[in-house]
Structures are given as structure tokens and as C-alpha cells.
Amino acid sequence: MADRKPFVGGNWKMNLNATEAEQLVSALTTTLGDVSAEVAICPPFPYLASLGRQLSAAGSAIKLGAQDVYYQSNGAFTGEVSVAQLKDVGVQVVLTGHSERRHVIGESDVLINAKTRAVLDAGLEVILCIGEKIEQREAGQTDAINAGQLGYGLAGVTAAQMERVTIAYEPVWAIGTGKTATPADAQAAHAAIRKTLAFLYDEKVAAATRIQYGGSVKANNAAELFAQPDIDGGLIGGASLKTDDFTAIVQAAG
Ligand code: 13P
């Protein structure tokens, strides 16, 4: 993990109700009180404001994250939410380019780039998610797909802004399937991603940028994934909904 501080995100996706969300945060503020890794949780939009208040009342270092955002600052965009509105309720980090937004909702690289830049221009942090589909992996295109999604996603993002960018490598075939990339396969993809960052920016930016692995990370496989030199933590879906599992995963990161 080099000298990069490990970073673990919990992406709750479209799960939990208000009571369950509050209970989960309450438990996590206790169990994650003294971990050294950086932690963020990304609840559904309706719960952000109250969970943000709950986290600050508890004096917790857990960051409040959003799963999505729109790139325009205000106006007639029914159903969308702006960066300023997220910031207003205490959001510090925003996911962009998640595979479910790319492949289920149909977001383009251009839209993902606009969202990424809007978040960074407003001073917040981004977790830019990338990753290949199974047919792309089988065709040997993993590194090319990741490089393309990085190039598009980060277009116009400055080297200085990269200090607030984390990359999440989430192979689409590993998300929610129980199939995890082997530590060696994940490491190979992460090393290639870091090379692309060096190409797009420079060695310094590449060495400083954290790259999370996501896709069926569980309490029993987190440690060997996080032990890889280019894996700097994880982006966790299903297992982030359970206090014990998420706590064990964060502890495995450091
Ligand atoms: P799972 O951990 O449920 O596979 O989800 C990963 C993910 O998509 C996190 O963003």
C-alpha cells in the first residue's frame, strides 16, 4: 500500500430505510472509532442530511459520501441534485462513474467527466469508478478499458485537483456476484491504472493517488487484496451494510 493512507468506502446503493441507516451509522461510529484507515459511507440521498448531522454530533471522522450528483449548478433539472446542495448537507466525497450508473442507468463518459469536474471545482473529493465487463476481460481488454475510462473521466482535471481524486477499480463482473478478482489479477489491473495515471499526469501524481478495489470484497478476502502493493483500500457494496463485516474490512485496511 506504499505510504498512501488506505481509504475504504461503503457504497450502500439503494438499500436500507431511515431507521436502519441511523442504526448502522450509530454502530459504525463506535466500531470504527480508532481505525487508522480513512472511511467514507455513501448512503442514499434522502438520508444524507440526517446522517451528516449524526456523524458530526458523534465527532466521527467517517466521511459523508454521495453516490451521484448532477454537473449543473442549479435550474430546471427535475430529479437531479447539485454539488452545492450536497455540500450544504455535509457531503465531502462523491462517487462518479459507478458501473451501475454507466451500465444500468446509461451514463456516458462525457457526463461522468462533467460530474467529476463539477465536484472537484466545488472543492469536494471524488471517487471515480472504472472497470471492465466480463466480455472485455475475456477479450484481453481490461487495461485498455480502464485507461479509456480514466482518460475520459479525468479530462480537464488538473494535477492539483488529483489530490482530491481516488480511483475505484471495480470489475463489473465482480460486483454483487460473489466473484472477486484474484489478488494477483486485481494487483495487475491496479498497476496498469497507476501507469496510466503517470502517462496522464506524472509519476508523482501516480504514486500519490489512491486506487481502491471494489467487487465482492468481504471480511474474509479483504486482507489479501489490501496487501497488494497498488491496492489502497476498497469500495464495498453488500458488506458495507453490515456493521461487523464493514468493520472487519476497514480493520483489514489498516
Ligand atoms: P459489492 O461489494 O456488493 O460487490 O459491490 C461493489 C460495489 O459496487 C461498490 O461500489
PDB file of N, CA, C and O in Angstrom, residues 165-238:
ATOM      1  N   VAL A 165      -8.735  13.188  -5.705  1.00  0.00           N
ATOM      2  CA  VAL A 165      -9.324  12.112  -6.512  1.00  0.00           C
ATOM      3  C   VAL A 165      -8.836  10.752  -6.020  1.00  0.00           C
ATOM      4  O   VAL A 165      -7.640  10.551  -5.820  1.00  0.00           O
ATOM      5  N   THR A 166      -9.770   9.845  -5.832  1.00  0.00           N
ATOM      6  CA  THR A 166      -9.462   8.431  -5.604  1.00  0.00           C
ATOM      7  C   THR A 166     -10.045   7.679  -6.787  1.00  0.00           C
ATOM      8  O   THR A 166     -11.122   8.023  -7.273  1.00  0.00           O
ATOM      9  N   ILE A 167      -9.329   6.674  -7.262  1.00  0.00           N
ATOM     10  CA  ILE A 167      -9.860   5.820  -8.321  1.00  0.00           C
ATOM     11  C   ILE A 167     -10.376   4.531  -7.673  1.00  0.00           C
ATOM     12  O   ILE A 167      -9.704   3.982  -6.785  1.00  0.00           O
ATOM     13  N   ALA A 168     -11.553   4.087  -8.077  1.00  0.00           N
ATOM     14  CA  ALA A 168     -12.033   2.775  -7.627  1.00  0.00           C
ATOM     15  C   ALA A 168     -12.070   1.853  -8.834  1.00  0.00           C
ATOM     16  O   ALA A 168     -12.804   2.121  -9.789  1.00  0.00           O
ATOM     17  N   TYR A 169     -11.240   0.806  -8.794  1.00  0.00           N
ATOM     18  CA  TYR A 169     -11.285  -0.197  -9.857  1.00  0.00           C
ATOM     19  C   TYR A 169     -12.289  -1.264  -9.458  1.00  0.00           C
ATOM     20  O   TYR A 169     -12.080  -1.993  -8.483  1.00  0.00           O
ATOM     21  N   GLU A 170     -13.390  -1.300 -10.188  1.00  0.00           N
ATOM     22  CA  GLU A 170     -14.445  -2.263  -9.877  1.00  0.00           C
ATOM     23  C   GLU A 170     -14.797  -3.041 -11.140  1.00  0.00           C
ATOM     24  O   GLU A 170     -15.622  -2.585 -11.947  1.00  0.00           O
ATOM     25  N   PRO A 171     -14.180  -4.213 -11.317  1.00  0.00           N
ATOM     26  CA  PRO A 171     -14.547  -5.017 -12.487  1.00  0.00           C
ATOM     27  C   PRO A 171     -16.045  -5.350 -12.425  1.00  0.00           C
ATOM     28  O   PRO A 171     -16.531  -5.825 -11.397  1.00  0.00           O
ATOM     29  N   VAL A 172     -16.751  -5.058 -13.498  1.00  0.00           N
ATOM     30  CA  VAL A 172     -18.214  -5.151 -13.471  1.00  0.00           C
ATOM     31  C   VAL A 172     -18.679  -6.560 -13.092  1.00  0.00           C
ATOM     32  O   VAL A 172     -19.642  -6.736 -12.341  1.00  0.00           O
ATOM     33  N   TRP A 173     -17.960  -7.565 -13.572  1.00  0.00           N
ATOM     34  CA  TRP A 173     -18.337  -8.962 -13.336  1.00  0.00           C
ATOM     35  C   TRP A 173     -18.143  -9.382 -11.873  1.00  0.00           C
ATOM     36  O   TRP A 173     -18.621 -10.436 -11.465  1.00  0.00           O
ATOM     37  N   ALA A 174     -17.465  -8.566 -11.091  1.00  0.00           N
ATOM     38  CA  ALA A 174     -17.207  -8.925  -9.688  1.00  0.00           C
ATOM     39  C   ALA A 174     -18.172  -8.220  -8.736  1.00  0.00           C
ATOM     40  O   ALA A 174     -18.192  -8.508  -7.545  1.00  0.00           O
ATOM     41  N   ILE A 175     -18.991  -7.301  -9.272  1.00  0.00           N
ATOM     42  CA  ILE A 175     -19.846  -6.505  -8.397  1.00  0.00           C
ATOM     43  C   ILE A 175     -21.123  -7.260  -8.057  1.00  0.00           C
ATOM     44  O   ILE A 175     -21.902  -7.609  -8.941  1.00  0.00           O
ATOM     45  N   GLY A 176     -21.284  -7.526  -6.776  1.00  0.00           N
ATOM     46  CA  GLY A 176     -22.509  -8.160  -6.303  1.00  0.00           C
ATOM     47  C   GLY A 176     -22.676  -9.608  -6.743  1.00  0.00           C
ATOM     48  O   GLY A 176     -23.751 -10.185  -6.624  1.00  0.00           O
ATOM     49  N   THR A 177     -21.616 -10.205  -7.259  1.00  0.00           N
ATOM     50  CA  THR A 177     -21.713 -11.555  -7.795  1.00  0.00           C
ATOM     51  C   THR A 177     -21.071 -12.601  -6.893  1.00  0.00           C
ATOM     52  O   THR A 177     -21.243 -13.793  -7.112  1.00  0.00           O
ATOM     53  N   GLY A 178     -20.315 -12.143  -5.909  1.00  0.00           N
ATOM     54  CA  GLY A 178     -19.566 -13.083  -5.085  1.00  0.00           C
ATOM     55  C   GLY A 178     -18.270 -13.513  -5.760  1.00  0.00           C
ATOM     56  O   GLY A 178     -17.470 -14.244  -5.184  1.00  0.00           O
ATOM     57  N   LYS A 179     -18.066 -13.078  -7.006  1.00  0.00           N
ATOM     58  CA  LYS A 179     -16.803 -13.396  -7.705  1.00  0.00           C
ATOM     59  C   LYS A 179     -15.830 -12.245  -7.501  1.00  0.00           C
ATOM     60  O   LYS A 179     -16.113 -11.121  -7.920  1.00  0.00           O
ATOM     61  N   THR A 180     -14.725 -12.511  -6.867  1.00  0.00           N
ATOM     62  CA  THR A 180     -13.729 -11.450  -6.658  1.00  0.00           C
ATOM     63  C   THR A 180     -12.565 -11.675  -7.609  1.00  0.00           C
ATOM     64  O   THR A 180     -12.228 -12.821  -7.895  1.00  0.00           O
ATOM     65  N   ALA A 181     -11.973 -10.592  -8.082  1.00  0.00           N
ATOM     66  CA  ALA A 181     -10.727 -10.750  -8.826  1.00  0.00           C
ATOM     67  C   ALA A 181      -9.712 -11.377  -7.874  1.00  0.00           C
ATOM     68  O   ALA A 181      -9.733 -11.088  -6.675  1.00  0.00           O
ATOM     69  N   THR A 182      -8.844 -12.220  -8.382  1.00  0.00           N
ATOM     70  CA  THR A 182      -7.797 -12.741  -7.501  1.00  0.00           C
ATOM     71  C   THR A 182      -6.909 -11.565  -7.105  1.00  0.00           C
ATOM     72  O   THR A 182      -6.809 -10.574  -7.852  1.00  0.00           O
ATOM     73  N   PRO A 183      -6.257 -11.659  -5.958  1.00  0.00           N
ATOM     74  CA  PRO A 183      -5.352 -10.566  -5.583  1.00  0.00           C
ATOM     75  C   PRO A 183      -4.349 -10.260  -6.690  1.00  0.00           C
ATOM     76  O   PRO A 183      -4.056  -9.097  -6.964  1.00  0.00           O
ATOM     77  N   ALA A 184      -3.858 -11.306  -7.371  1.00  0.00           N
ATOM     78  CA  ALA A 184      -2.859 -11.081  -8.432  1.00  0.00           C
ATOM     79  C   ALA A 184      -3.487 -10.343  -9.622  1.00  0.00           C
ATOM     80  O   ALA A 184      -2.882  -9.409 -10.177  1.00  0.00           O
ATOM     81  N   ASP A 185      -4.702 -10.735 -10.018  1.00  0.00           N
ATOM     82  CA  ASP A 185      -5.369 -10.054 -11.146  1.00  0.00           C
ATOM     83  C   ASP A 185      -5.699  -8.608 -10.787  1.00  0.00           C
ATOM     84  O   ASP A 185      -5.554  -7.698 -11.604  1.00  0.00           O
ATOM     85  N   ALA A 186      -6.182  -8.423  -9.565  1.00  0.00           N
ATOM     86  CA  ALA A 186      -6.515  -7.061  -9.134  1.00  0.00           C
ATOM     87  C   ALA A 186      -5.247  -6.206  -9.103  1.00  0.00           C
ATOM     88  O   ALA A 186      -5.235  -5.075  -9.597  1.00  0.00           O
ATOM     89  N   GLN A 187      -4.170  -6.766  -8.558  1.00  0.00           N
ATOM     90  CA  GLN A 187      -2.904  -6.026  -8.492  1.00  0.00           C
ATOM     91  C   GLN A 187      -2.423  -5.645  -9.894  1.00  0.00           C
ATOM     92  O   GLN A 187      -1.989  -4.513 -10.119  1.00  0.00           O
ATOM     93  N   ALA A 188      -2.541  -6.568 -10.836  1.00  0.00           N
ATOM     94  CA  ALA A 188      -2.087  -6.280 -12.201  1.00  0.00           C
ATOM     95  C   ALA A 188      -2.890  -5.116 -12.790  1.00  0.00           C
ATOM     96  O   ALA A 188      -2.323  -4.205 -13.416  1.00  0.00           O
ATOM     97  N   ALA A 189      -4.198  -5.129 -12.571  1.00  0.00           N
ATOM     98  CA  ALA A 189      -5.031  -4.039 -13.097  1.00  0.00           C
ATOM     99  C   ALA A 189      -4.684  -2.714 -12.406  1.00  0.00           C
ATOM    100  O   ALA A 189      -4.587  -1.661 -13.056  1.00  0.00           O
ATOM    101  N   HIS A 190      -4.466  -2.775 -11.090  1.00  0.00           N
ATOM    102  CA  HIS A 190      -4.120  -1.546 -10.362  1.00  0.00           C
ATOM    103  C   HIS A 190      -2.784  -0.967 -10.824  1.00  0.00           C
ATOM    104  O   HIS A 190      -2.640   0.248 -10.950  1.00  0.00           O
ATOM    105  N   ALA A 191      -1.819  -1.860 -11.060  1.00  0.00           N
ATOM    106  CA  ALA A 191      -0.505  -1.381 -11.511  1.00  0.00           C
ATOM    107  C   ALA A 191      -0.633  -0.703 -12.875  1.00  0.00           C
ATOM    108  O   ALA A 191      -0.016   0.340 -13.124  1.00  0.00           O
ATOM    109  N   ALA A 192      -1.475  -1.282 -13.739  1.00  0.00           N
ATOM    110  CA  ALA A 192      -1.678  -0.676 -15.066  1.00  0.00           C
ATOM    111  C   ALA A 192      -2.391   0.669 -14.946  1.00  0.00           C
ATOM    112  O   ALA A 192      -2.087   1.626 -15.671  1.00  0.00           O
ATOM    113  N   ILE A 193      -3.342   0.762 -14.016  1.00  0.00           N
ATOM    114  CA  ILE A 193      -4.050   2.029 -13.785  1.00  0.00           C
ATOM    115  C   ILE A 193      -3.048   3.096 -13.314  1.00  0.00           C
ATOM    116  O   ILE A 193      -3.071   4.242 -13.766  1.00  0.00           O
ATOM    117  N   ARG A 194      -2.147   2.682 -12.439  1.00  0.00           N
ATOM    118  CA  ARG A 194      -1.160   3.650 -11.942  1.00  0.00           C
ATOM    119  C   ARG A 194      -0.246   4.123 -13.081  1.00  0.00           C
ATOM    120  O   ARG A 194       0.130   5.287 -13.149  1.00  0.00           O
ATOM    121  N   LYS A 195       0.067   3.220 -13.987  1.00  0.00           N
ATOM    122  CA  LYS A 195       0.879   3.595 -15.160  1.00  0.00           C
ATOM    123  C   LYS A 195       0.126   4.608 -16.025  1.00  0.00           C
ATOM    124  O   LYS A 195       0.716   5.560 -16.549  1.00  0.00           O
ATOM    125  N   THR A 196      -1.167   4.389 -16.175  1.00  0.00           N
ATOM    126  CA  THR A 196      -1.964   5.329 -16.968  1.00  0.00           C
ATOM    127  C   THR A 196      -1.971   6.703 -16.297  1.00  0.00           C
ATOM    128  O   THR A 196      -1.888   7.737 -16.978  1.00  0.00           O
ATOM    129  N   LEU A 197      -2.062   6.712 -14.982  1.00  0.00           N
ATOM    130  CA  LEU A 197      -2.040   7.999 -14.268  1.00  0.00           C
ATOM    131  C   LEU A 197      -0.699   8.711 -14.481  1.00  0.00           C
ATOM    132  O   LEU A 197      -0.651   9.933 -14.633  1.00  0.00           O
ATOM    133  N   ALA A 198       0.379   7.927 -14.528  1.00  0.00           N
ATOM    134  CA  ALA A 198       1.696   8.527 -14.787  1.00  0.00           C
ATOM    135  C   ALA A 198       1.748   9.104 -16.194  1.00  0.00           C
ATOM    136  O   ALA A 198       2.334  10.162 -16.431  1.00  0.00           O
ATOM    137  N   PHE A 199       1.096   8.419 -17.132  1.00  0.00           N
ATOM    138  CA  PHE A 199       1.049   8.897 -18.518  1.00  0.00           C
ATOM    139  C   PHE A 199       0.199  10.173 -18.617  1.00  0.00           C
ATOM    140  O   PHE A 199       0.571  11.145 -19.279  1.00  0.00           O
ATOM    141  N   LEU A 200      -0.954  10.173 -17.916  1.00  0.00           N
ATOM    142  CA  LEU A 200      -1.858  11.331 -17.992  1.00  0.00           C
ATOM    143  C   LEU A 200      -1.308  12.530 -17.212  1.00  0.00           C
ATOM    144  O   LEU A 200      -1.547  13.678 -17.582  1.00  0.00           O
ATOM    145  N   TYR A 201      -0.602  12.239 -16.107  1.00  0.00           N
ATOM    146  CA  TYR A 201      -0.059  13.310 -15.250  1.00  0.00           C
ATOM    147  C   TYR A 201       1.460  13.134 -15.175  1.00  0.00           C
ATOM    148  O   TYR A 201       2.161  13.439 -16.106  1.00  0.00           O
ATOM    149  N   ASP A 202       1.921  12.602 -14.044  1.00  0.00           N
ATOM    150  CA  ASP A 202       3.347  12.287 -13.904  1.00  0.00           C
ATOM    151  C   ASP A 202       3.514  11.231 -12.814  1.00  0.00           C
ATOM    152  O   ASP A 202       2.528  10.824 -12.188  1.00  0.00           O
ATOM    153  N   GLU A 203       4.736  10.823 -12.580  1.00  0.00           N
ATOM    154  CA  GLU A 203       5.000   9.755 -11.602  1.00  0.00           C
ATOM    155  C   GLU A 203       4.548  10.149 -10.195  1.00  0.00           C
ATOM    156  O   GLU A 203       4.091   9.324  -9.421  1.00  0.00           O
ATOM    157  N   LYS A 204       4.703  11.431  -9.891  1.00  0.00           N
ATOM    158  CA  LYS A 204       4.369  11.893  -8.541  1.00  0.00           C
ATOM    159  C   LYS A 204       2.863  11.743  -8.286  1.00  0.00           C
ATOM    160  O   LYS A 204       2.436  11.229  -7.252  1.00  0.00           O
ATOM    161  N   VAL A 205       2.069  12.219  -9.224  1.00  0.00           N
ATOM    162  CA  VAL A 205       0.607  12.087  -9.099  1.00  0.00           C
ATOM    163  C   VAL A 205       0.230  10.606  -9.049  1.00  0.00           C
ATOM    164  O   VAL A 205      -0.587  10.178  -8.220  1.00  0.00           O
ATOM    165  N   ALA A 206       0.847   9.806  -9.921  1.00  0.00           N
ATOM    166  CA  ALA A 206       0.519   8.377  -9.975  1.00  0.00           C
ATOM    167  C   ALA A 206       0.823   7.700  -8.635  1.00  0.00           C
ATOM    168  O   ALA A 206       0.038   6.883  -8.145  1.00  0.00           O
ATOM    169  N   ALA A 207       1.948   8.076  -8.031  1.00  0.00           N
ATOM    170  CA  ALA A 207       2.353   7.432  -6.770  1.00  0.00           C
ATOM    171  C   ALA A 207       1.480   7.884  -5.604  1.00  0.00           C
ATOM    172  O   ALA A 207       1.320   7.166  -4.618  1.00  0.00           O
ATOM    173  N   ALA A 208       0.911   9.078  -5.714  1.00  0.00           N
ATOM    174  CA  ALA A 208       0.141   9.627  -4.589  1.00  0.00           C
ATOM    175  C   ALA A 208      -1.347   9.254  -4.650  1.00  0.00           C
ATOM    176  O   ALA A 208      -2.055   9.336  -3.646  1.00  0.00           O
ATOM    177  N   THR A 209      -1.822   8.871  -5.822  1.00  0.00           N
ATOM    178  CA  THR A 209      -3.267   8.636  -5.977  1.00  0.00           C
ATOM    179  C   THR A 209      -3.667   7.267  -5.418  1.00  0.00           C
ATOM    180  O   THR A 209      -3.046   6.254  -5.730  1.00  0.00           O
ATOM    181  N   ARG A 210      -4.713   7.280  -4.618  1.00  0.00           N
ATOM    182  CA  ARG A 210      -5.175   6.015  -4.052  1.00  0.00           C
ATOM    183  C   ARG A 210      -6.092   5.297  -5.034  1.00  0.00           C
ATOM    184  O   ARG A 210      -6.945   5.923  -5.662  1.00  0.00           O
ATOM    185  N   ILE A 211      -5.892   3.998  -5.132  1.00  0.00           N
ATOM    186  CA  ILE A 211      -6.719   3.184  -6.021  1.00  0.00           C
ATOM    187  C   ILE A 211      -7.386   2.096  -5.171  1.00  0.00           C
ATOM    188  O   ILE A 211      -6.714   1.218  -4.627  1.00  0.00           O
ATOM    189  N   GLN A 212      -8.712   2.212  -5.044  1.00  0.00           N
ATOM    190  CA  GLN A 212      -9.471   1.227  -4.273  1.00  0.00           C
ATOM    191  C   GLN A 212      -9.861   0.067  -5.181  1.00  0.00           C
ATOM    192  O   GLN A 212     -10.100   0.263  -6.379  1.00  0.00           O
ATOM    193  N   TYR A 213      -9.978  -1.110  -4.595  1.00  0.00           N
ATOM    194  CA  TYR A 213     -10.551  -2.236  -5.323  1.00  0.00           C
ATOM    195  C   TYR A 213     -11.994  -2.425  -4.858  1.00  0.00           C
ATOM    196  O   TYR A 213     -12.295  -2.335  -3.661  1.00  0.00           O
ATOM    197  N   GLY A 214     -12.896  -2.699  -5.784  1.00  0.00           N
ATOM    198  CA  GLY A 214     -14.285  -2.987  -5.424  1.00  0.00           C
ATOM    199  C   GLY A 214     -14.816  -4.150  -6.231  1.00  0.00           C
ATOM    200  O   GLY A 214     -14.460  -4.324  -7.405  1.00  0.00           O
ATOM    201  N   GLY A 215     -15.680  -4.923  -5.615  1.00  0.00           N
ATOM    202  CA  GLY A 215     -16.272  -6.075  -6.292  1.00  0.00           C
ATOM    203  C   GLY A 215     -16.204  -7.284  -5.380  1.00  0.00           C
ATOM    204  O   GLY A 215     -15.184  -7.962  -5.315  1.00  0.00           O
ATOM    205  N   SER A 216     -17.303  -7.496  -4.616  1.00  0.00           N
ATOM    206  CA  SER A 216     -17.392  -8.643  -3.719  1.00  0.00           C
ATOM    207  C   SER A 216     -16.254  -8.710  -2.702  1.00  0.00           C
ATOM    208  O   SER A 216     -15.758  -9.784  -2.388  1.00  0.00           O
ATOM    209  N   VAL A 217     -15.840  -7.531  -2.209  1.00  0.00           N
ATOM    210  CA  VAL A 217     -14.890  -7.533  -1.086  1.00  0.00           C
ATOM    211  C   VAL A 217     -15.668  -7.931   0.169  1.00  0.00           C
ATOM    212  O   VAL A 217     -16.743  -7.393   0.441  1.00  0.00           O
ATOM    213  N   LYS A 218     -15.139  -8.904   0.883  1.00  0.00           N
ATOM    214  CA  LYS A 218     -15.779  -9.402   2.099  1.00  0.00           C
ATOM    215  C   LYS A 218     -14.748  -9.442   3.220  1.00  0.00           C
ATOM    216  O   LYS A 218     -13.547  -9.293   2.979  1.00  0.00           O
ATOM    217  N   ALA A 219     -15.253  -9.699   4.427  1.00  0.00           N
ATOM    218  CA  ALA A 219     -14.342  -9.751   5.579  1.00  0.00           C
ATOM    219  C   ALA A 219     -13.268 -10.821   5.377  1.00  0.00           C
ATOM    220  O   ALA A 219     -12.143 -10.665   5.842  1.00  0.00           O
ATOM    221  N   ASN A 220     -13.607 -11.895   4.651  1.00  0.00           N
ATOM    222  CA  ASN A 220     -12.634 -12.990   4.536  1.00  0.00           C
ATOM    223  C   ASN A 220     -11.685 -12.876   3.334  1.00  0.00           C
ATOM    224  O   ASN A 220     -10.824 -13.718   3.158  1.00  0.00           O
ATOM    225  N   ASN A 221     -11.851 -11.862   2.487  1.00  0.00           N
ATOM    226  CA  ASN A 221     -10.880 -11.729   1.390  1.00  0.00           C
ATOM    227  C   ASN A 221     -10.216 -10.354   1.346  1.00  0.00           C
ATOM    228  O   ASN A 221      -9.355 -10.091   0.511  1.00  0.00           O
ATOM    229  N   ALA A 222     -10.649  -9.458   2.258  1.00  0.00           N
ATOM    230  CA  ALA A 222     -10.147  -8.078   2.217  1.00  0.00           C
ATOM    231  C   ALA A 222      -8.639  -8.011   2.463  1.00  0.00           C
ATOM    232  O   ALA A 222      -7.911  -7.312   1.756  1.00  0.00           O
ATOM    233  N   ALA A 223      -8.160  -8.753   3.455  1.00  0.00           N
ATOM    234  CA  ALA A 223      -6.755  -8.609   3.858  1.00  0.00           C
ATOM    235  C   ALA A 223      -5.803  -8.939   2.713  1.00  0.00           C
ATOM    236  O   ALA A 223      -4.837  -8.206   2.464  1.00  0.00           O
ATOM    237  N   GLU A 224      -6.091 -10.030   1.976  1.00  0.00           N
ATOM    238  CA  GLU A 224      -5.136 -10.398   0.913  1.00  0.00           C
ATOM    239  C   GLU A 224      -5.213  -9.430  -0.265  1.00  0.00           C
ATOM    240  O   GLU A 224      -4.223  -9.181  -0.946  1.00  0.00           O
ATOM    241  N   LEU A 225      -6.394  -8.860  -0.493  1.00  0.00           N
ATOM    242  CA  LEU A 225      -6.491  -7.839  -1.550  1.00  0.00           C
ATOM    243  C   LEU A 225      -5.718  -6.586  -1.132  1.00  0.00           C
ATOM    244  O   LEU A 225      -4.910  -6.042  -1.889  1.00  0.00           O
ATOM    245  N   PHE A 226      -5.961  -6.130   0.093  1.00  0.00           N
ATOM    246  CA  PHE A 226      -5.352  -4.871   0.551  1.00  0.00           C
ATOM    247  C   PHE A 226      -3.837  -5.005   0.764  1.00  0.00           C
ATOM    248  O   PHE A 226      -3.133  -4.003   0.895  1.00  0.00           O
ATOM    249  N   ALA A 227      -3.353  -6.256   0.812  1.00  0.00           N
ATOM    250  CA  ALA A 227      -1.911  -6.460   0.989  1.00  0.00           C
ATOM    251  C   ALA A 227      -1.146  -6.211  -0.311  1.00  0.00           C
ATOM    252  O   ALA A 227       0.082  -6.116  -0.303  1.00  0.00           O
ATOM    253  N   GLN A 228      -1.859  -6.113  -1.425  1.00  0.00           N
ATOM    254  CA  GLN A 228      -1.184  -5.895  -2.717  1.00  0.00           C
ATOM    255  C   GLN A 228      -0.612  -4.473  -2.767  1.00  0.00           C
ATOM    256  O   GLN A 228      -1.253  -3.529  -2.292  1.00  0.00           O
ATOM    257  N   PRO A 229       0.546  -4.322  -3.398  1.00  0.00           N
ATOM    258  CA  PRO A 229       1.234  -3.019  -3.326  1.00  0.00           C
ATOM    259  C   PRO A 229       0.465  -1.846  -3.941  1.00  0.00           C
ATOM    260  O   PRO A 229       0.645  -0.715  -3.501  1.00  0.00           O
ATOM    261  N   ASP A 230      -0.369  -2.111  -4.944  1.00  0.00           N
ATOM    262  CA  ASP A 230      -1.079  -0.989  -5.582  1.00  0.00           C
ATOM    263  C   ASP A 230      -2.553  -0.903  -5.196  1.00  0.00           C
ATOM    264  O   ASP A 230      -3.303  -0.145  -5.807  1.00  0.00           O
ATOM    265  N   ILE A 231      -2.974  -1.683  -4.203  1.00  0.00           N
ATOM    266  CA  ILE A 231      -4.368  -1.624  -3.743  1.00  0.00           C
ATOM    267  C   ILE A 231      -4.399  -0.850  -2.428  1.00  0.00           C
ATOM    268  O   ILE A 231      -3.784  -1.254  -1.441  1.00  0.00           O
ATOM    269  N   ASP A 232      -5.105   0.277  -2.439  1.00  0.00           N
ATOM    270  CA  ASP A 232      -5.046   1.222  -1.312  1.00  0.00           C
ATOM    271  C   ASP A 232      -6.354   1.284  -0.533  1.00  0.00           C
ATOM    272  O   ASP A 232      -6.747   2.333  -0.036  1.00  0.00           O
ATOM    273  N   GLY A 233      -7.045   0.140  -0.461  1.00  0.00           N
ATOM    274  CA  GLY A 233      -8.334   0.122   0.221  1.00  0.00           C
ATOM    275  C   GLY A 233      -9.396  -0.391  -0.728  1.00  0.00           C
ATOM    276  O   GLY A 233      -9.083  -0.963  -1.769  1.00  0.00           O
ATOM    277  N   GLY A 234     -10.654  -0.190  -0.357  1.00  0.00           N
ATOM    278  CA  GLY A 234     -11.708  -0.777  -1.174  1.00  0.00           C
ATOM    279  C   GLY A 234     -12.961   0.055  -1.217  1.00  0.00           C
ATOM    280  O   GLY A 234     -13.171   0.962  -0.396  1.00  0.00           O
ATOM    281  N   LEU A 235     -13.792  -0.249  -2.212  1.00  0.00           N
ATOM    282  CA  LEU A 235     -15.139   0.321  -2.279  1.00  0.00           C
ATOM    283  C   LEU A 235     -16.089  -0.867  -2.134  1.00  0.00           C
ATOM    284  O   LEU A 235     -16.086  -1.781  -2.950  1.00  0.00           O
ATOM    285  N   ILE A 236     -16.855  -0.816  -1.056  1.00  0.00           N
ATOM    286  CA  ILE A 236     -17.572  -2.001  -0.604  1.00  0.00           C
ATOM    287  C   ILE A 236     -19.066  -1.807  -0.780  1.00  0.00           C
ATOM    288  O   ILE A 236     -19.623  -0.797  -0.314  1.00  0.00           O
ATOM    289  N   GLY A 237     -19.735  -2.758  -1.402  1.00  0.00           N
ATOM    290  CA  GLY A 237     -21.180  -2.692  -1.563  1.00  0.00           C
ATOM    291  C   GLY A 237     -21.874  -3.480  -0.458  1.00  0.00           C
ATOM    292  O   GLY A 237     -22.008  -3.023   0.677  1.00  0.00           O
ATOM    293  N   GLY A 238     -22.294  -4.701  -0.795  1.00  0.00           N
ATOM    294  CA  GLY A 238     -23.095  -5.523   0.126  1.00  0.00           C
ATOM    295  C   GLY A 238     -22.549  -5.597   1.543  1.00  0.00           C
ATOM    296  O   GLY A 238     -23.304  -5.438   2.515  1.00  0.00           O
TER     297      GLY A 238
END
